[in-house]
PDB file of C-alpha atoms in Angstrom:
ATOM      1  CA  MET A 242     123.942 110.973 170.915  1.00 40.00           C
ATOM      2  CA  ILE A 243     130.386 115.213 178.610  1.00 40.00           C
ATOM      3  CA  SER A 244     133.673 119.688 181.435  1.00 39.00           C
ATOM      4  CA  ASN A 245     134.271 123.230 181.760  1.00 38.00           C
ATOM      5  CA  ALA A 246     132.990 125.331 184.659  1.00 37.00           C
ATOM      6  CA  ARG A 247     129.985 123.026 184.691  1.00 39.00           C
ATOM      7  CA  HIS A 248     131.758 120.667 187.079  1.00 38.00           C
ATOM      8  CA  THR A 249     130.981 117.047 186.088  1.00 37.00           C
ATOM      9  CA  ARG A 250     129.974 117.701 182.508  1.00 42.00           C
ATOM     10  CA  PHE A 251     132.126 116.136 179.817  1.00 34.00           C
ATOM     11  CA  THR A 252     132.952 117.834 176.519  1.00 34.00           C
ATOM     12  CA  ALA A 253     133.628 116.546 173.036  1.00 33.00           C
ATOM     13  CA  SER A 254     137.282 117.634 173.293  1.00 33.00           C
ATOM     14  CA  ALA A 255     137.718 115.891 176.625  1.00 32.00           C
ATOM     15  CA  ILE A 256     136.852 112.449 175.288  1.00 29.00           C
ATOM     16  CA  ARG A 257     138.292 111.128 172.045  1.00 35.00           C
ATOM     17  CA  ARG A 258     137.508 107.465 171.511  1.00 37.00           C
ATOM     18  CA  PRO A 259     139.066 105.491 168.643  1.00 36.00           C
ATOM     19  CA  VAL A 260     136.356 104.002 166.451  1.00 37.00           C
ATOM     20  CA  PRO A 261     136.911 100.293 165.804  1.00 39.00           C
ATOM     21  CA  ALA A 262     137.302  99.520 162.107  1.00 39.00           C
ATOM     22  CA  ARG A 263     134.542  97.577 160.397  1.00 42.00           C
ATOM     23  CA  SER A 264     135.487  94.128 159.188  1.00 40.00           C
ATOM     24  CA  GLU A 265     134.076  90.637 159.079  1.00 39.00           C
ATOM     25  CA  HIS A 266     135.934  89.852 162.281  1.00 40.00           C
ATOM     26  CA  THR A 267     134.950  92.804 164.448  1.00 39.00           C
ATOM     27  CA  ALA A 268     131.665  94.099 165.812  1.00 41.00           C
ATOM     28  CA  MET A 269     130.778  97.747 165.449  1.00 40.00           C
ATOM     29  CA  PRO A 270     129.158  99.775 168.237  1.00 43.00           C
ATOM     30  CA  GLY A 271     125.386  99.962 167.970  1.00 49.00           C
ATOM     31  CA  PRO A 272     123.273 103.066 167.341  1.00 47.00           C
ATOM     32  CA  GLY A 273     123.504 103.957 171.003  1.00 49.00           C
ATOM     33  CA  GLY A 274     127.190 104.749 170.514  1.00 49.00           C
ATOM     34  CA  ALA A 275     126.490 107.271 167.801  1.00 48.00           C
ATOM     35  CA  ARG A 276     123.754 108.836 169.888  1.00 48.00           C
ATOM     36  CA  MET A 277     126.049 109.030 172.913  1.00 46.00           C
ATOM     37  CA  ALA A 278     128.839 110.671 170.904  1.00 47.00           C
ATOM     38  CA  MET A 279     126.377 113.163 169.490  1.00 47.00           C
ATOM     39  CA  MET A 280     125.057 113.971 172.977  1.00 45.00           C
ATOM     40  CA  ILE A 281     128.596 114.693 174.153  1.00 43.00           C
ATOM     41  CA  ALA A 282     129.132 117.103 171.270  1.00 45.00           C
ATOM     42  CA  ILE A 283     126.011 119.162 171.862  1.00 44.00           C
ATOM     43  CA  LEU A 284     126.515 119.919 175.534  1.00 45.00           C
ATOM     44  CA  GLY A 285     127.124 123.555 176.368  1.00 49.00           C
ATOM     45  CA  ILE A 286     125.324 124.576 173.215  1.00 47.00           C
ATOM     46  CA  LEU A 287     124.267 128.135 173.902  1.00 50.00           C
ATOM     47  CA  VAL A 288     126.527 130.105 176.202  1.00 46.00           C
ATOM     48  CA  PRO A 289     129.881 129.096 174.638  1.00 45.00           C
ATOM     49  CA  ALA A 290     128.403 129.620 171.197  1.00 44.00           C
ATOM     50  CA  VAL A 291     127.902 133.345 171.609  1.00 42.00           C
ATOM     51  CA  CYS A 292     131.131 134.332 173.323  1.00 43.00           C
ATOM     52  CA  GLY A 293     134.756 133.897 172.361  1.00 45.00           C
ATOM     53  CA  GLY A 294     136.258 132.499 169.200  1.00 47.00           C
ATOM     54  CA  THR A 295     138.016 133.834 166.135  1.00 47.00           C
ATOM     55  CA  PRO A 296     135.875 135.580 163.508  1.00 46.00           C
ATOM     56  CA  GLN A 297     135.563 133.926 160.127  1.00 47.00           C
ATOM     57  CA  SER A 298     136.248 135.692 156.864  1.00 49.00           C
ATOM     58  CA  ALA A 299     133.481 137.841 155.479  1.00 48.00           C
ATOM     59  CA  ALA A 300     133.421 135.672 152.355  1.00 50.00           C
ATOM     60  CA  ASN A 301     131.826 132.853 154.317  1.00 67.00           C
ATOM     61  CA  GLN A 302     128.510 134.553 155.018  1.00 80.00           C
ATOM     62  CA  VAL A 303     125.411 132.813 156.323  1.00 87.00           C
ATOM     63  CA  THR A 304     122.204 132.840 154.345  1.00 93.00           C
ATOM     64  CA  ALA A 305     118.992 134.509 155.438  1.00 93.00           C
ATOM     65  CA  GLN A 306     117.420 131.066 155.765  1.00 94.00           C
ATOM     66  CA  GLU A 307     120.196 129.919 158.109  1.00 94.00           C
ATOM     67  CA  GLU A 308     119.759 133.043 160.205  1.00 94.00           C
ATOM     68  CA  ARG A 309     116.015 132.443 160.488  1.00 94.00           C
ATOM     69  CA  GLU A 310     116.588 128.815 161.442  1.00 95.00           C
ATOM     70  CA  VAL A 311     118.907 129.801 164.283  1.00 94.00           C
ATOM     71  CA  MET A 312     116.721 132.668 165.502  1.00 94.00           C
ATOM     72  CA  ASP A 313     113.557 130.543 165.418  1.00 94.00           C
ATOM     73  CA  PHE A 314     115.360 127.924 167.461  1.00 93.00           C
ATOM     74  CA  LEU A 315     116.714 130.383 170.031  1.00 92.00           C
ATOM     75  CA  LEU A 316     113.692 132.627 170.480  1.00 90.00           C
ATOM     76  CA  PRO A 317     111.626 130.350 172.770  1.00 89.00           C
ATOM     77  CA  LEU A 318     114.716 129.131 174.633  1.00 88.00           C
ATOM     78  CA  ALA A 319     116.972 132.147 174.985  1.00 87.00           C
ATOM     79  CA  PRO A 320     115.516 135.426 173.724  1.00 86.00           C
ATOM     80  CA  ASN A 321     118.348 137.306 175.424  1.00 82.00           C
ATOM     81  CA  ILE A 322     120.838 135.578 173.112  1.00 88.00           C
ATOM     82  CA  THR A 323     118.891 136.595 170.021  1.00 89.00           C
ATOM     83  CA  ALA A 324     119.234 140.203 171.177  1.00 88.00           C
ATOM     84  CA  GLU A 325     122.972 139.747 171.703  1.00 91.00           C
ATOM     85  CA  LEU A 326     123.322 138.277 168.231  1.00 93.00           C
ATOM     86  CA  THR A 327     121.466 141.202 166.693  1.00 92.00           C
ATOM     87  CA  THR A 328     123.895 143.586 168.375  1.00 93.00           C
ATOM     88  CA  LEU A 329     126.873 141.472 167.296  1.00 95.00           C
ATOM     89  CA  LYS A 330     125.687 141.482 163.686  1.00 94.00           C
ATOM     90  CA  ALA A 331     125.894 145.270 163.611  1.00 94.00           C
ATOM     91  CA  SER A 332     129.186 145.573 165.473  1.00 96.00           C
ATOM     92  CA  ASP A 333     131.173 142.621 164.096  1.00 95.00           C
ATOM     93  CA  PRO A 334     129.631 140.855 161.072  1.00 93.00           C
ATOM     94  CA  ALA A 335     132.448 138.318 160.754  1.00 93.00           C
ATOM     95  CA  ALA A 336     132.121 137.237 164.381  1.00 95.00           C
ATOM     96  CA  TYR A 337     128.344 137.129 163.947  1.00 94.00           C
ATOM     97  CA  THR A 338     128.770 134.746 161.002  1.00 94.00           C
ATOM     98  CA  GLN A 339     130.879 132.430 163.106  1.00 94.00           C
ATOM     99  CA  ARG A 340     128.348 132.408 165.949  1.00 94.00           C
ATOM    100  CA  ILE A 341     125.468 131.649 163.599  1.00 95.00           C
ATOM    101  CA  ARG A 342     127.331 128.770 161.972  1.00 94.00           C
ATOM    102  CA  ASN A 343     128.313 127.407 165.365  1.00 94.00           C
ATOM    103  CA  LEU A 344     124.749 127.596 166.657  1.00 94.00           C
ATOM    104  CA  LEU A 345     123.395 126.098 163.449  1.00 94.00           C
ATOM    105  CA  ASP A 346     125.680 123.109 163.850  1.00 94.00           C
ATOM    106  CA  LYS A 347     124.586 122.675 167.464  1.00 92.00           C
ATOM    107  CA  LYS A 348     120.939 122.918 166.455  1.00 95.00           C
ATOM    108  CA  HIS A 349     121.393 120.204 163.845  1.00 95.00           C
ATOM    109  CA  ARG A 350     122.979 117.985 166.467  1.00 93.00           C
ATOM    110  CA  LEU A 351     119.989 118.553 168.709  1.00 94.00           C
ATOM    111  CA  ASP A 352     117.728 117.684 165.785  1.00 96.00           C
ATOM    112  CA  GLU A 353     119.595 114.398 165.476  1.00 95.00           C
ATOM    113  CA  LEU A 354     119.154 113.759 169.192  1.00 93.00           C
ATOM    114  CA  LYS A 355     115.427 114.432 168.776  1.00 95.00           C
ATOM    115  CA  ARG A 356     115.190 111.785 166.066  1.00 95.00           C
ATOM    116  CA  ASN A 357     117.198 109.182 167.987  1.00 92.00           C
ATOM    117  CA  ASP A 358     116.088 109.894 171.543  1.00 93.00           C
ATOM    118  CA  PRO A 359     112.990 112.125 171.844  1.00 95.00           C
ATOM    119  CA  ALA A 360     112.895 111.893 175.633  1.00 94.00           C
ATOM    120  CA  GLY A 361     116.572 112.779 175.902  1.00 94.00           C
ATOM    121  CA  TYR A 362     116.011 115.700 173.550  1.00 95.00           C
ATOM    122  CA  GLU A 363     113.153 117.101 175.626  1.00 96.00           C
ATOM    123  CA  SER A 364     115.208 116.786 178.785  1.00 96.00           C
ATOM    124  CA  ARG A 365     118.163 118.563 177.183  1.00 95.00           C
ATOM    125  CA  ILE A 366     115.953 121.350 175.843  1.00 95.00           C
ATOM    126  CA  GLU A 367     114.484 121.865 179.300  1.00 96.00           C
ATOM    127  CA  GLU A 368     117.988 122.089 180.754  1.00 96.00           C
ATOM    128  CA  ILE A 369     118.915 124.738 178.194  1.00 94.00           C
ATOM    129  CA  ARG A 370     115.719 126.690 178.874  1.00 94.00           C
ATOM    130  CA  LEU A 371     116.256 126.681 182.644  1.00 96.00           C
ATOM    131  CA  GLU A 372     119.915 127.572 182.278  1.00 95.00           C
ATOM    132  CA  GLN A 373     119.112 130.558 180.111  1.00 93.00           C
ATOM    133  CA  ARG A 374     116.325 131.637 182.453  1.00 95.00           C
ATOM    134  CA  SER A 375     118.714 131.527 185.401  1.00 96.00           C
ATOM    135  CA  LEU A 376     121.201 133.739 183.547  1.00 94.00           C
ATOM    136  CA  TYR A 377     118.470 136.202 182.642  1.00 93.00           C
ATOM    137  CA  LEU A 378     117.203 136.380 186.238  1.00 96.00           C
ATOM    138  CA  SER A 379     120.738 136.898 187.501  1.00 97.00           C
ATOM    139  CA  GLN A 380     121.097 139.875 185.167  1.00 95.00           C
ATOM    140  CA  GLN A 381     117.736 141.254 186.264  1.00 96.00           C
ATOM    141  CA  TYR A 382     118.655 141.007 189.934  1.00 97.00           C
ATOM    142  CA  ARG A 383     121.901 142.886 189.401  1.00 97.00           C
ATOM    143  CA  ALA A 384     120.250 145.520 187.238  1.00 97.00           C
ATOM    144  CA  THR A 385     117.556 146.584 189.700  1.00 95.00           C
ATOM    145  CA  LYS A 386     118.016 148.408 192.965  1.00 94.00           C
ATOM    146  CA  ASP A 387     114.426 147.973 194.117  1.00 97.00           C
ATOM    147  CA  PRO A 388     114.407 145.613 197.142  1.00 97.00           C
ATOM    148  CA  ALA A 389     110.920 144.278 196.360  1.00 97.00           C
ATOM    149  CA  ALA A 390     111.848 143.511 192.768  1.00 97.00           C
ATOM    150  CA  GLN A 391     115.081 141.885 193.885  1.00 97.00           C
ATOM    151  CA  ALA A 392     113.159 139.695 196.332  1.00 97.00           C
ATOM    152  CA  ARG A 393     110.799 138.501 193.589  1.00 97.00           C
ATOM    153  CA  VAL A 394     113.668 137.774 191.202  1.00 98.00           C
ATOM    154  CA  LYS A 395     115.632 135.987 193.911  1.00 98.00           C
ATOM    155  CA  GLN A 396     112.667 133.774 194.742  1.00 98.00           C
ATOM    156  CA  GLU A 397     112.161 132.777 191.103  1.00 98.00           C
ATOM    157  CA  LEU A 398     115.874 132.233 190.588  1.00 98.00           C
ATOM    158  CA  THR A 399     115.961 129.937 193.620  1.00 98.00           C
ATOM    159  CA  THR A 400     113.169 127.829 192.139  1.00 98.00           C
ATOM    160  CA  VAL A 401     114.772 127.749 188.692  1.00 98.00           C
ATOM    161  CA  LEU A 402     118.141 126.678 190.088  1.00 98.00           C
ATOM    162  CA  ASP A 403     116.461 123.936 192.108  1.00 98.00           C
ATOM    163  CA  HIS A 404     114.848 122.490 188.972  1.00 98.00           C
ATOM    164  CA  LEU A 405     118.015 123.019 186.928  1.00 98.00           C
ATOM    165  CA  PHE A 406     120.122 121.111 189.446  1.00 98.00           C
ATOM    166  CA  ASP A 407     117.799 118.099 189.256  1.00 98.00           C
ATOM    167  CA  ILE A 408     117.480 117.972 185.479  1.00 97.00           C
ATOM    168  CA  ARG A 409     121.216 118.422 184.951  1.00 97.00           C
ATOM    169  CA  GLY A 410     121.787 115.522 187.306  1.00 97.00           C
ATOM    170  CA  ARG A 411     119.372 113.321 185.369  1.00 97.00           C
ATOM    171  CA  ASN A 412     120.968 114.276 182.061  1.00 96.00           C
ATOM    172  CA  ARG A 413     124.456 113.528 183.333  1.00 97.00           C
ATOM    173  CA  GLU A 414     123.277 110.161 184.638  1.00 97.00           C
ATOM    174  CA  ALA A 415     121.868 109.340 181.205  1.00 94.00           C
ATOM    175  CA  GLU A 416     125.179 110.291 179.588  1.00 94.00           C
ATOM    176  CA  ILE A 417     127.085 108.075 182.009  1.00 97.00           C
ATOM    177  CA  ARG A 418     124.784 105.135 181.252  1.00 96.00           C
ATOM    178  CA  ALA A 419     125.346 105.690 177.528  1.00 93.00           C
ATOM    179  CA  LEU A 420     129.113 105.794 178.056  1.00 96.00           C
ATOM    180  CA  GLU A 421     129.038 102.619 180.117  1.00 98.00           C
ATOM    181  CA  ALA A 422     127.009 100.851 177.426  1.00 97.00           C
ATOM    182  CA  GLU A 423     129.414 102.040 174.741  1.00 97.00           C
ATOM    183  CA  ILE A 424     132.420 100.865 176.745  1.00 98.00           C
ATOM    184  CA  GLY A 425     130.756  97.458 177.026  1.00 98.00           C
ATOM    185  CA  ARG A 426     130.307  97.287 173.249  1.00 97.00           C
ATOM    186  CA  LEU A 427     133.915  98.336 172.671  1.00 97.00           C
ATOM    187  CA  LYS A 428     135.147  95.646 175.041  1.00 97.00           C
ATOM    188  CA  GLU A 429     133.099  93.036 173.185  1.00 97.00           C
ATOM    189  CA  ALA A 430     134.487  94.233 169.856  1.00 95.00           C
ATOM    190  CA  LEU A 431     138.053  94.079 171.205  1.00 96.00           C
ATOM    191  CA  ALA A 432     137.494  90.584 172.583  1.00 97.00           C
ATOM    192  CA  ALA A 433     136.100  89.416 169.221  1.00 95.00           C
ATOM    193  CA  ARG A 434     139.089  90.904 167.418  1.00 94.00           C
ATOM    194  CA  GLN A 435     141.515  89.166 169.739  1.00 95.00           C
ATOM    195  CA  HIS A 436     139.640  85.878 169.350  1.00 95.00           C
ATOM    196  CA  ASN A 437     140.009  86.103 165.557  1.00 94.00           C
ATOM    197  CA  ARG A 438     143.634  87.223 165.688  1.00 94.00           C
ATOM    198  CA  GLU A 439     145.052  84.564 163.377  1.00 94.00           C
ATOM    199  CA  ALA A 440     142.372  84.990 160.722  1.00 93.00           C
ATOM    200  CA  ILE A 441     142.694  88.775 160.823  1.00 93.00           C
ATOM    201  CA  LEU A 442     146.484  88.661 160.480  1.00 93.00           C
ATOM    202  CA  LYS A 443     146.260  86.134 157.646  1.00 93.00           C
ATOM    203  CA  GLY A 444     143.787  88.334 155.794  1.00 92.00           C
ATOM    204  CA  LYS A 445     145.940  91.423 156.302  1.00 92.00           C
ATOM    205  CA  LEU A 446     149.008  89.619 155.007  1.00 94.00           C
ATOM    206  CA  GLU A 447     147.152  88.457 151.900  1.00 92.00           C
ATOM    207  CA  GLU A 448     145.924  91.996 151.305  1.00 92.00           C
ATOM    208  CA  MET A 449     149.411  93.477 151.559  1.00 92.00           C
ATOM    209  CA  LEU A 450     150.776  90.837 149.187  1.00 93.00           C
ATOM    210  CA  GLY A 451     148.065  91.680 146.670  1.00 91.00           C
ATOM    211  CA  GLU A 452     146.419  88.274 147.034  1.00 88.00           C
ATOM    212  CA  SER A 453     143.082  89.506 148.433  1.00 82.00           C
ATOM    213  CA  PRO A 454     140.951  92.655 148.369  1.00 83.00           C
ATOM    214  CA  VAL A 455     141.728  95.490 150.748  1.00 77.00           C
ATOM    215  CA  ARG A 456     140.192  94.900 154.152  1.00 73.00           C
ATOM    216  CA  GLU A 457     140.250  96.848 157.383  1.00 72.00           C
ATOM    217  CA  TRP A 458     141.617  95.207 160.464  1.00 75.00           C
TER     218      TRP A 458
END
């Protein structure tokens, strides 16, 4: 626990790393690898989660508790999205179900990040909050025709974007450091595997001949 239109951000679909098999001859990536992978998966949590996608069947409904969990999570971060979800629930219940399940999964991933990396979690939450605030201010600016109101909104939006730029940069740097550390662990695991090549092959042969227990290699 990185890109779409967000420039340098990677996504879970953009990076698929093979996980080295556990055996007595190979080293597994440490907890940082799991945290890094989880961080990749949670990026872009809010905006993509409420637009696009194929509705699920009505049989797979969310519970009232799941709805409350998602709404309680979104309310302080993105109240505009809670309003959109309320509208979606009335107009397209199946699509609403899909959005809630998607957001619930993202929230659980953030919960995992909070347990593993509290500072990283707080930084990510702040990025989400600023991103949602910038979208809201953009809508407000377009909706009003009053020059004074537009000037106030523009000034706040400028400040928000300034902070958002900096925190996104810090978060991306942290993700890159995590990736670099994970690559280092994978290289070490590969080197250890190569060093134990003969023993690994001997064990695999014995396994396939039924002379030893099943082992991963």
